Structure formats: C-alpha cells, structure tokens
Amino acid sequence: MKSPFPLLLLLGALALPLHAELRVLTDFEGGNAEVVKLDEATKTLRIMPAIREGRGWPCWWFFKLDGLTVGDEVTLEVQAQTKPFREANVLAAAWCQPKQAWISSDGKTWTPSDAGTRTEDKAMSYKVKATAAQMSFAWGPPFVPSDAEALLAEIAAKLPEAKRFELAKTKGGRSVNGIRIGKVTAPHQVWVGARQHAWEAGGSQVGRGFIRWFASDEAKAVREKTCLHFIPIMDVDNVAVGAGGKESIPRDHNRDWAAEPIYPEVAAAQRMIREIHTTRGLDVFIDLHNPGATDPVYFYGPFGFERMTGMQQRNYQRWMDLAATSITEPLKVVPKYRFATYVTTDEERGRMSSGWVRQNGGPFTISVTLETGWNYPVMSVEGYGQIGAGLGRTLGAYIDENPRRE
Ligand SMILES: [Zn+2]
C-alpha cells in the first residue's frame, strides 16, 4: 500500500505562507527581548524586556526582526516585564516604554519611530514601515562593547600619543577598556566614564561626543595641559548581555565604590584615581548617566553645595556657569545643580562614584555626574553627541582658567 504521507507533506507545503517567517533575534551583544506574542497575519509583535537574573532592572530591549517584506506595516508592542527583578519588585512599565522606538535598517544609523500610543492593557504600541528584510529595534540608540572598541580605535588612530589601556577584566572575563590622552605629568588631571548603569546607553553616546571633541583640533590647547582618562563602558558584563544593571544583586556599579568593591573594574578605577590624585591631584571627575524619561539635561552636584566656601565653592560654581554657556544643543543644560536626595544615607552616598571621589579628592577637585533624559526624539546619536561636545567645551574653558589658582 502506498504511504499517504507524501500527499500530506505536499498539502502542508502548499499551506505555508509565501513570505518568510518572522523571527525575533537577540543572540548578539546587547540583545534582549522576551517574545510575548508574534502574530504573522497582522505582523504584530509584542515583547517585554527579559529578566537577566540578579542583573538589575528589566528595562532595556534590543532585537532584530527578520523575515520582513519591504513596505510591511509592523506593529511593535512593548509591555513591562511581569516578573519581579529583585525580591518582590516589578519594574514600572514607563522605564521600558520610550515615546519613540529606535529603528535601524543597517545596524548603524538609528532613527526614532513615530510616537507610540498606549494600549488598553498598558503596552506601548509603535507602528513601523519595514524598509529592509531585517531591521533592528531598540529602547534607544545602542552602544555596546564593540562600539566602545571602535571608538577607542578611532581616537587612538587620530592621536598617536594617546595610550589605550585595560582598566580591568570583569567577573565575566570581559575587558573594560579605556584610553589615556595627554602626558601623565600634565598639570591637570581628568577622569570621565560612562555606563555604571548598563541600560543608560545615552551616557556612552554623550561620552563618544565628548571624546571626539577632546581629540579634535578645537581641543588642542586643553590637551596640552591635561591628562584625561576615559572609560566608555564601565559595566561591560551587563551591557554585553542586554541587562539593565541598575539595582543588580547585591548592588550595582554606582553603589559599589566601597572599601571593598565587588566589581574588579570599580576597584581598578578606585586604584587609578587614588594614584592620580596622590601623585598629581585630580581636577575633574565626571560620571555620565542617562536615567529619566522626561528629565532635562542636568548635573548632580555635591551635597552641601550651599554651605561650601573658598576654592571648592568657586570651582563647582565656575563649572556650572561654563556648562550653562557650553551645553546648549539640542537641549540647554539646567543652569543649577540638582542633588541626588533620593539617596538618603551618608553611607550610601559615599558608595556612589561621585561621592567616593569627593571624599578622596582635594580642595580643588570637582566631582559631578551629567544626567541626560532619554524620552525625546532629539536624544539621537547626533543629539547626545552634541551634548558630549558641549561637555568638552565646558572642560576646555574650565581648565583654561586653572582651577588650582588661589
Ligand atoms: Zn545611572
């Protein structure tokens, strides 16, 4: 008797749709998405940021959608992760729902989608027209370790006197890399770093704008009298696996600046900063963050700023005044310090990098964090880059005044 299977197989094949099957890919640096549903017929994909156990907020998402036909209208819905990320804490939806999703058809250039709309069940829904068979979608313009590598290589090629270095190997065995620009013996010493919170990709975007400015002809004068250490990504492990990082277990990088840090890269940064300060004096420390949806661009300053006197007060105030004239595009920096008052104890404040540097610096040292909001279409690769260039100009003008003068 003839087997009926060939006929069944043939019928099955005819029933297949003619277009390729839609597939969600996350198997790459920074990739993260948990598929909640994927409807081929309506081309509707719903995702939520996947939990990375013990690795902080589930807010970052970044995936590729494969099998598209140019012209398709895709609906992307993003909802909050439903499971707790730490003890009983479930992260609020707003953290993973930017007004615009960020889209790329070549993996290099990123543009914002049209504004999303909220569904009845509190997902954010974005409509996107397919412009390639495979497209990338992300919470914001991504910046992953390979971007850091490309940036460091670019700067090193431009400035042969610059020196690349490995700050540390992470617990996951990955390299945390940086670059030093300027002579070790330079009269001024500066440290700039980003991504102690892995999901805050805009911090590294600002960092890229900053270091490109610092390597430019415009910065020649400041380069001659400054030794800069720059780290594009601190929490490389969490960035690499697409984790949020913030509120990791037992603590995140920006709560790890204790006597005994958990993370090798934090311990190494402490050692280097101590060494710089002991031998040459540290002038400026800047930590780059990208935390709040509707936040403006602002600096967190030192607690007790109002009570400061002398050189310290003058330097923090000069920094702010110079920043206000230099950081103007695409948004003006808030011309007054804000204070991270949500951190309530001195013990916890001392474990934040900015607080640790204040405790370990000198009378002329200033230590600030630059915080950029993310929920604006102008917070693009270019927009963050402009803020970074403005930060560079602030530094140039500040060093030019000699912050160590009496
Ligand atoms: Zn942060």
Tab-separated table of C-alpha atoms and ligand atoms in Angstrom:
chain	number	residue	atom	x	y	z
A	1	MET	CA	0.000	0.000	0.000
A	2	LYS	CA	1.248	3.475	-0.852
A	3	SER	CA	2.004	5.748	2.046
A	4	PRO	CA	-0.343	8.725	2.345
A	5	PHE	CA	2.444	10.868	3.782
A	6	PRO	CA	3.857	12.399	0.575
A	7	LEU	CA	0.432	13.847	-0.217
A	8	LEU	CA	0.063	15.212	3.315
A	9	LEU	CA	3.501	16.753	3.111
A	10	LEU	CA	2.630	18.360	-0.210
A	11	LEU	CA	-0.604	19.795	1.206
A	12	GLY	CA	1.345	21.081	4.193
A	13	ALA	CA	3.836	22.801	1.950
A	14	LEU	CA	1.070	24.498	-0.037
A	15	ALA	CA	-0.450	25.815	3.166
A	16	LEU	CA	2.769	27.628	4.072
A	17	PRO	CA	2.673	31.365	3.552
A	18	LEU	CA	4.680	32.614	0.589
A	19	HIS	CA	6.590	35.225	2.609
A	20	ALA	CA	9.341	34.330	5.029
A	21	GLU	CA	8.508	33.621	8.625
A	22	LEU	CA	9.015	36.477	11.058
A	23	ARG	CA	11.765	35.779	13.554
A	24	VAL	CA	12.977	37.733	16.574
A	25	LEU	CA	16.747	37.564	17.096
A	26	THR	CA	18.502	38.567	20.308
A	27	ASP	CA	21.641	36.475	20.082
A	28	PHE	CA	24.109	39.365	19.820
A	29	GLU	CA	25.818	41.969	22.035
A	30	GLY	CA	23.243	43.915	23.999
A	31	GLY	CA	20.339	41.818	22.646
A	32	ASN	CA	17.284	41.472	24.866
A	33	ALA	CA	13.624	40.716	24.205
A	34	GLU	CA	11.182	38.172	25.557
A	35	VAL	CA	8.514	37.487	22.961
A	36	VAL	CA	5.024	37.636	24.440
A	37	LYS	CA	3.256	37.096	21.123
A	38	LEU	CA	4.009	37.191	17.450
A	39	ASP	CA	1.090	37.300	15.035
A	40	GLU	CA	2.236	36.635	11.488
A	41	ALA	CA	-1.081	37.591	9.920
A	42	THR	CA	-1.287	41.079	11.409
A	43	LYS	CA	2.504	41.466	11.766
A	44	THR	CA	2.082	42.332	15.394
A	45	LEU	CA	4.909	41.565	17.771
A	46	ARG	CA	4.649	42.021	21.494
A	47	ILE	CA	7.763	41.848	23.641
A	48	MET	CA	8.876	42.632	27.145
A	49	PRO	CA	12.429	43.118	28.402
A	50	ALA	CA	13.690	39.745	29.611
A	51	ILE	CA	14.905	39.303	33.162
A	52	ARG	CA	18.615	38.707	33.492
A	53	GLU	CA	18.676	37.059	36.891
A	54	GLY	CA	20.272	39.310	39.525
A	55	ARG	CA	21.346	41.812	36.880
A	56	GLY	CA	19.018	44.669	37.640
A	57	TRP	CA	16.104	46.455	36.013
A	58	PRO	CA	14.403	44.767	33.062
A	59	CYS	CA	14.062	47.958	31.019
A	60	TRP	CA	16.473	47.643	28.073
A	61	TRP	CA	15.346	45.899	24.880
A	62	PHE	CA	17.163	45.477	21.594
A	63	PHE	CA	16.365	42.879	18.932
A	64	LYS	CA	16.369	42.181	15.223
A	65	LEU	CA	13.206	41.276	13.355
A	66	ASP	CA	13.889	39.053	10.399
A	67	GLY	CA	11.664	37.914	7.535
A	68	LEU	CA	10.116	41.288	6.733
A	69	THR	CA	8.960	42.408	3.324
A	70	VAL	CA	9.732	45.989	2.412
A	71	GLY	CA	6.550	48.015	2.802
A	72	ASP	CA	5.073	45.799	5.540
A	73	GLU	CA	3.475	47.703	8.365
A	74	VAL	CA	4.660	46.183	11.614
A	75	THR	CA	3.104	46.842	14.985
A	76	LEU	CA	5.537	46.563	17.860
A	77	GLU	CA	4.044	46.424	21.322
A	78	VAL	CA	6.256	46.740	24.389
A	79	GLN	CA	4.940	45.836	27.807
A	80	ALA	CA	6.520	45.709	31.250
A	81	GLN	CA	8.181	42.517	32.414
A	82	THR	CA	5.610	40.801	34.614
A	83	LYS	CA	8.008	39.023	36.979
A	84	PRO	CA	9.931	40.717	39.807
A	85	PHE	CA	13.579	41.547	39.136
A	86	ARG	CA	14.640	41.750	42.773
A	87	GLU	CA	12.710	40.377	45.764
A	88	ALA	CA	9.107	41.418	45.104
A	89	ASN	CA	9.932	44.420	42.899
A	90	VAL	CA	8.285	44.524	39.494
A	91	LEU	CA	9.576	47.358	37.339
A	92	ALA	CA	7.049	50.008	36.240
A	93	ALA	CA	6.199	49.950	32.539
A	94	ALA	CA	7.367	53.519	31.887
A	95	TRP	CA	11.040	52.521	32.092
A	96	CYS	CA	10.803	50.322	29.021
A	97	GLN	CA	8.408	52.477	27.014
A	98	PRO	CA	10.115	55.399	25.311
A	99	LYS	CA	7.797	57.658	23.353
A	100	GLN	CA	9.630	56.584	20.213
A	101	ALA	CA	11.154	53.212	19.473
A	102	TRP	CA	14.553	53.432	17.799
A	103	ILE	CA	14.925	51.705	14.473
A	104	SER	CA	17.759	50.776	12.168
A	105	SER	CA	17.755	49.003	8.829
A	106	ASP	CA	21.557	48.766	8.597
A	107	GLY	CA	22.515	48.292	12.265
A	108	LYS	CA	24.460	51.565	12.182
A	109	THR	CA	22.151	54.537	11.761
A	110	TRP	CA	19.277	54.882	14.200
A	111	THR	CA	16.104	56.903	13.755
A	112	PRO	CA	13.113	57.355	16.036
A	113	SER	CA	9.764	55.843	15.068
A	114	ASP	CA	6.569	57.865	15.193
A	115	ALA	CA	5.363	58.350	18.744
A	116	GLY	CA	3.825	55.228	20.215
A	117	THR	CA	0.322	55.001	21.603
A	118	ARG	CA	-0.725	53.267	24.771
A	119	THR	CA	-2.920	50.184	24.512
A	120	GLU	CA	-5.723	49.424	26.950
A	121	ASP	CA	-3.531	46.953	28.775
A	122	LYS	CA	-0.699	49.478	29.229
A	123	ALA	CA	1.621	48.346	26.491
A	124	MET	CA	3.187	50.923	24.184
A	125	SER	CA	2.362	50.350	20.541
A	126	TYR	CA	4.608	51.596	17.738
A	127	LYS	CA	3.804	51.370	14.006
A	128	VAL	CA	6.800	50.892	11.780
A	129	LYS	CA	7.067	50.538	7.984
A	130	ALA	CA	9.579	47.886	7.020
A	131	THR	CA	12.429	49.228	4.872
A	132	ALA	CA	14.544	46.059	4.817
A	133	ALA	CA	14.141	42.306	5.246
A	134	GLN	CA	15.821	42.525	8.626
A	135	MET	CA	15.522	45.528	10.929
A	136	SER	CA	16.785	46.367	14.409
A	137	PHE	CA	14.608	47.805	17.138
A	138	ALA	CA	15.794	49.222	20.444
A	139	TRP	CA	14.817	51.203	23.507
A	140	GLY	CA	17.321	53.867	22.455
A	141	PRO	CA	20.333	54.130	20.169
A	142	PRO	CA	22.508	51.237	21.425
A	143	PHE	CA	26.160	51.457	22.426
A	144	VAL	CA	27.714	48.057	23.111
A	145	PRO	CA	31.295	46.855	23.753
A	146	SER	CA	32.072	46.606	20.018
A	147	ASP	CA	31.059	50.282	19.671
A	148	ALA	CA	33.409	51.116	22.546
A	149	GLU	CA	36.187	49.207	20.810
A	150	ALA	CA	35.578	51.054	17.528
A	151	LEU	CA	35.552	54.405	19.325
A	152	LEU	CA	38.793	53.738	21.197
A	153	ALA	CA	40.453	52.563	17.980
A	154	GLU	CA	39.257	55.692	16.176
A	155	ILE	CA	40.648	58.020	18.847
A	156	ALA	CA	43.932	56.107	19.110
A	157	ALA	CA	44.379	56.339	15.325
A	158	LYS	CA	43.725	60.072	15.412
A	159	LEU	CA	46.049	60.792	18.342
A	160	PRO	CA	49.135	58.559	18.111
A	161	GLU	CA	50.311	59.845	21.511
A	162	ALA	CA	47.160	58.514	23.205
A	163	LYS	CA	47.503	55.263	25.093
A	164	ARG	CA	44.837	52.583	25.242
A	165	PHE	CA	44.654	50.545	28.433
A	166	GLU	CA	42.663	47.743	30.006
A	167	LEU	CA	41.154	49.008	33.228
A	168	ALA	CA	40.183	45.520	34.398
A	169	LYS	CA	38.759	42.165	33.417
A	170	THR	CA	35.175	41.812	34.579
A	171	LYS	CA	33.853	38.946	36.658
A	172	GLY	CA	32.567	37.592	33.333
A	173	GLY	CA	36.090	37.706	31.864
A	174	ARG	CA	35.434	40.656	29.536
A	175	SER	CA	37.783	43.607	29.099
A	176	VAL	CA	36.856	47.035	30.423
A	177	ASN	CA	38.900	49.298	28.212
A	178	GLY	CA	39.831	52.940	28.307
A	179	ILE	CA	42.141	55.475	26.759
A	180	ARG	CA	44.556	57.988	28.233
A	181	ILE	CA	45.140	61.203	26.347
A	182	GLY	CA	47.921	63.542	27.437
A	183	LYS	CA	51.111	63.230	29.455
A	184	VAL	CA	50.868	61.527	32.840
A	185	THR	CA	52.772	64.535	34.227
A	186	ALA	CA	50.330	67.101	32.800
A	187	PRO	CA	49.366	69.943	35.173
A	188	HIS	CA	45.675	68.944	35.119
A	189	GLN	CA	44.105	65.535	35.571
A	190	VAL	CA	40.629	64.492	34.474
A	191	TRP	CA	38.587	61.260	34.615
A	192	VAL	CA	35.443	60.709	32.539
A	193	GLY	CA	33.447	57.486	32.472
A	194	ALA	CA	30.056	56.160	31.411
A	195	ARG	CA	27.675	53.241	31.923
A	196	GLN	CA	27.906	52.321	35.533
A	197	HIS	CA	24.250	51.652	34.778
A	198	ALA	CA	24.269	49.351	31.793
A	199	TRP	CA	20.921	50.294	30.225
A	200	GLU	CA	21.727	54.028	30.173
A	201	ALA	CA	23.164	53.812	26.649
A	202	GLY	CA	22.849	57.563	26.111
A	203	GLY	CA	25.630	58.043	28.675
A	204	SER	CA	28.068	56.342	26.296
A	205	GLN	CA	26.637	58.306	23.359
A	206	VAL	CA	27.439	61.518	25.267
A	207	GLY	CA	30.861	60.044	26.053
A	208	ARG	CA	31.508	59.475	22.346
A	209	GLY	CA	30.666	63.095	21.552
A	210	PHE	CA	32.899	64.203	24.390
A	211	ILE	CA	35.974	62.176	23.431
A	212	ARG	CA	35.626	63.087	19.748
A	213	TRP	CA	35.625	66.749	20.751
A	214	PHE	CA	38.589	66.190	23.054
A	215	ALA	CA	40.518	64.608	20.172
A	216	SER	CA	39.593	67.425	17.760
A	217	ASP	CA	41.661	70.443	16.710
A	218	GLU	CA	39.438	72.676	18.815
A	219	ALA	CA	40.729	70.903	21.941
A	220	LYS	CA	44.437	71.222	21.164
A	221	ALA	CA	45.077	73.784	23.906
A	222	VAL	CA	43.327	71.803	26.653
A	223	ARG	CA	45.046	68.581	25.551
A	224	GLU	CA	48.447	70.183	26.056
A	225	LYS	CA	47.878	70.782	29.745
A	226	THR	CA	45.603	67.871	30.615
A	227	CYS	CA	45.885	64.158	31.177
A	228	LEU	CA	42.471	62.597	30.534
A	229	HIS	CA	41.400	59.060	31.378
A	230	PHE	CA	38.243	57.980	29.556
A	231	ILE	CA	36.184	54.794	30.013
A	232	PRO	CA	33.295	54.417	27.506
A	233	ILE	CA	31.584	51.491	29.313
A	234	MET	CA	32.142	50.523	32.946
A	235	ASP	CA	29.570	47.719	33.383
A	236	VAL	CA	30.657	45.765	30.312
A	237	ASP	CA	29.180	42.450	31.515
A	238	ASN	CA	25.640	43.773	31.808
A	239	VAL	CA	25.818	45.818	28.615
A	240	ALA	CA	27.040	42.722	26.746
A	241	VAL	CA	24.106	40.569	27.878
A	242	GLY	CA	21.480	43.297	27.480
A	243	ALA	CA	20.799	43.608	31.214
A	244	GLY	CA	19.649	46.819	32.888
A	245	GLY	CA	22.306	46.691	35.581
A	246	LYS	CA	20.615	49.178	37.875
A	247	GLU	CA	19.812	47.609	41.255
A	248	SER	CA	21.752	44.457	40.479
A	249	ILE	CA	22.095	41.961	43.322
A	250	PRO	CA	23.639	42.732	45.733
A	251	ARG	CA	24.346	46.211	44.336
A	252	ASP	CA	25.060	47.961	41.070
A	253	HIS	CA	28.305	49.589	39.941
A	254	ASN	CA	27.294	53.033	41.125
A	255	ARG	CA	26.730	51.743	44.659
A	256	ASP	CA	29.928	49.706	44.699
A	257	TRP	CA	32.512	52.427	45.469
A	258	ALA	CA	33.040	50.980	48.913
A	259	ALA	CA	36.167	49.943	50.798
A	260	GLU	CA	35.877	46.536	49.173
A	261	PRO	CA	34.187	46.727	45.772
A	262	ILE	CA	32.527	43.664	44.299
A	263	TYR	CA	33.344	44.576	40.699
A	264	PRO	CA	37.004	44.419	39.572
A	265	GLU	CA	36.501	47.431	37.267
A	266	VAL	CA	35.288	49.585	40.169
A	267	ALA	CA	38.245	48.502	42.311
A	268	ALA	CA	40.632	49.272	39.431
A	269	ALA	CA	39.085	52.709	38.847
A	270	GLN	CA	39.464	53.490	42.550
A	271	ARG	CA	43.115	52.427	42.485
A	272	MET	CA	43.902	54.517	39.414
A	273	ILE	CA	42.033	57.592	40.620
A	274	ARG	CA	43.762	57.365	44.015
A	275	GLU	CA	47.116	57.075	42.308
A	276	ILE	CA	46.387	60.050	40.035
A	277	HIS	CA	45.215	62.158	42.937
A	278	THR	CA	48.119	61.225	45.212
A	279	THR	CA	50.779	61.942	42.627
A	280	ARG	CA	49.337	64.800	40.551
A	281	GLY	CA	45.998	65.869	42.042
A	282	LEU	CA	42.657	65.176	40.374
A	283	ASP	CA	40.932	68.229	38.903
A	284	VAL	CA	37.697	66.866	37.442
A	285	PHE	CA	35.718	63.635	37.701
A	286	ILE	CA	32.618	63.182	35.529
A	287	ASP	CA	30.292	60.185	35.525
A	288	LEU	CA	27.826	60.008	32.617
A	289	HIS	CA	24.252	58.817	33.179
A	290	ASN	CA	21.014	58.686	31.179
A	291	PRO	CA	18.306	57.925	33.702
A	292	GLY	CA	14.995	59.719	33.431
A	293	ALA	CA	12.316	59.630	30.757
A	294	THR	CA	11.308	63.249	30.864
A	295	ASP	CA	14.305	64.619	32.720
A	296	PRO	CA	16.169	67.505	31.137
A	297	VAL	CA	19.960	67.606	30.833
A	298	TYR	CA	21.434	68.411	34.234
A	299	PHE	CA	24.294	67.843	36.653
A	300	TYR	CA	24.078	66.245	40.039
A	301	GLY	CA	26.318	68.328	42.284
A	302	PRO	CA	27.795	67.790	45.726
A	303	PHE	CA	25.522	67.511	48.752
A	304	GLY	CA	26.054	70.567	50.940
A	305	PHE	CA	26.956	72.741	47.952
A	306	GLU	CA	25.137	75.711	49.513
A	307	ARG	CA	27.392	75.508	52.566
A	308	MET	CA	30.657	75.244	50.627
A	309	THR	CA	33.223	78.013	50.764
A	310	GLY	CA	36.510	79.019	49.179
A	311	MET	CA	38.118	77.304	46.226
A	312	GLN	CA	35.741	74.365	46.318
A	313	GLN	CA	32.644	76.536	46.087
A	314	ARG	CA	34.224	78.697	43.391
A	315	ASN	CA	35.199	75.693	41.262
A	316	TYR	CA	31.799	73.994	41.396
A	317	GLN	CA	30.118	77.306	40.567
A	318	ARG	CA	32.503	78.057	37.683
A	319	TRP	CA	31.896	74.596	36.269
A	320	MET	CA	28.165	75.182	36.289
A	321	ASP	CA	28.422	78.664	34.757
A	322	LEU	CA	30.692	77.437	31.977
A	323	ALA	CA	28.461	74.419	31.340
A	324	ALA	CA	25.435	76.689	31.017
A	325	THR	CA	27.092	78.572	28.159
A	326	SER	CA	28.626	75.483	26.517
A	327	ILE	CA	25.925	72.788	26.716
A	328	THR	CA	23.084	74.282	24.685
A	329	GLU	CA	22.261	71.846	21.869
A	330	PRO	CA	19.972	70.014	21.334
A	331	LEU	CA	18.747	70.991	24.819
A	332	LYS	CA	20.167	73.519	27.252
A	333	VAL	CA	21.669	72.151	30.438
A	334	VAL	CA	19.798	73.158	33.607
A	335	PRO	CA	21.991	76.013	34.946
A	336	LYS	CA	21.831	74.887	38.579
A	337	TYR	CA	22.958	71.721	40.280
A	338	ARG	CA	20.458	69.121	41.280
A	339	PHE	CA	21.160	66.817	44.190
A	340	ALA	CA	20.540	63.082	44.396
A	341	THR	CA	18.446	63.483	47.525
A	342	TYR	CA	16.702	60.143	46.867
A	343	VAL	CA	19.903	58.638	48.250
A	344	THR	CA	19.331	59.322	51.919
A	345	THR	CA	22.232	57.977	53.975
A	346	ASP	CA	25.833	59.228	54.032
A	347	GLU	CA	26.963	55.625	53.822
A	348	GLU	CA	25.140	55.051	50.504
A	349	ARG	CA	26.162	58.479	49.162
A	350	GLY	CA	29.778	57.528	49.830
A	351	ARG	CA	29.371	54.366	47.746
A	352	MET	CA	28.372	56.351	44.644
A	353	SER	CA	31.350	57.134	42.421
A	354	SER	CA	30.837	60.904	42.609
A	355	GLY	CA	30.642	60.765	46.424
A	356	TRP	CA	33.652	58.496	46.701
A	357	VAL	CA	35.734	60.861	44.550
A	358	ARG	CA	34.632	63.836	46.644
A	359	GLN	CA	35.802	62.019	49.766
A	360	ASN	CA	39.089	61.052	48.152
A	361	GLY	CA	39.838	64.241	46.229
A	362	GLY	CA	41.398	67.544	47.243
A	363	PRO	CA	40.234	71.141	47.749
A	364	PHE	CA	40.309	71.917	44.017
A	365	THR	CA	38.708	68.623	42.887
A	366	ILE	CA	35.207	68.729	41.450
A	367	SER	CA	33.146	65.569	41.024
A	368	VAL	CA	29.825	65.627	39.166
A	369	THR	CA	27.508	63.411	37.181
A	370	LEU	CA	25.950	64.544	33.919
A	371	GLU	CA	22.438	63.194	33.523
A	372	THR	CA	20.632	63.237	30.186
A	373	GLY	CA	16.958	62.439	29.739
A	374	TRP	CA	16.071	59.968	27.015
A	375	ASN	CA	12.494	60.430	26.016
A	376	TYR	CA	12.950	62.954	23.240
A	377	PRO	CA	13.470	62.370	19.517
A	378	VAL	CA	16.404	64.835	19.704
A	379	MET	CA	18.175	62.385	22.001
A	380	SER	CA	19.599	60.688	18.932
A	381	VAL	CA	23.180	59.598	18.320
A	382	GLU	CA	23.797	63.120	16.983
A	383	GLY	CA	21.936	64.872	19.814
A	384	TYR	CA	23.785	63.014	22.554
A	385	GLY	CA	26.990	63.712	20.634
A	386	GLN	CA	26.290	67.453	20.720
A	387	ILE	CA	25.845	67.313	24.480
A	388	GLY	CA	29.166	65.488	24.719
A	389	ALA	CA	30.889	68.164	22.629
A	390	GLY	CA	29.342	70.810	24.890
A	391	LEU	CA	30.731	68.936	27.874
A	392	GLY	CA	34.152	69.012	26.231
A	393	ARG	CA	33.936	72.773	25.687
A	394	THR	CA	32.952	73.185	29.328
A	395	LEU	CA	36.049	71.241	30.357
A	396	GLY	CA	38.286	73.206	27.984
A	397	ALA	CA	37.126	76.565	29.353
A	398	TYR	CA	37.292	75.320	32.929
A	399	ILE	CA	40.857	74.007	32.678
A	400	ASP	CA	41.890	77.147	30.826
A	401	GLU	CA	41.042	79.175	33.950
A	402	ASN	CA	43.315	76.934	36.049
A	403	PRO	CA	41.072	75.531	38.769
A	404	ARG	CA	44.090	75.297	41.105
A	405	ARG	CA	44.616	79.066	41.207
A	406	GLU	CA	44.274	80.631	44.663
B	1	ZN	ZN	22.533	55.943	36.195
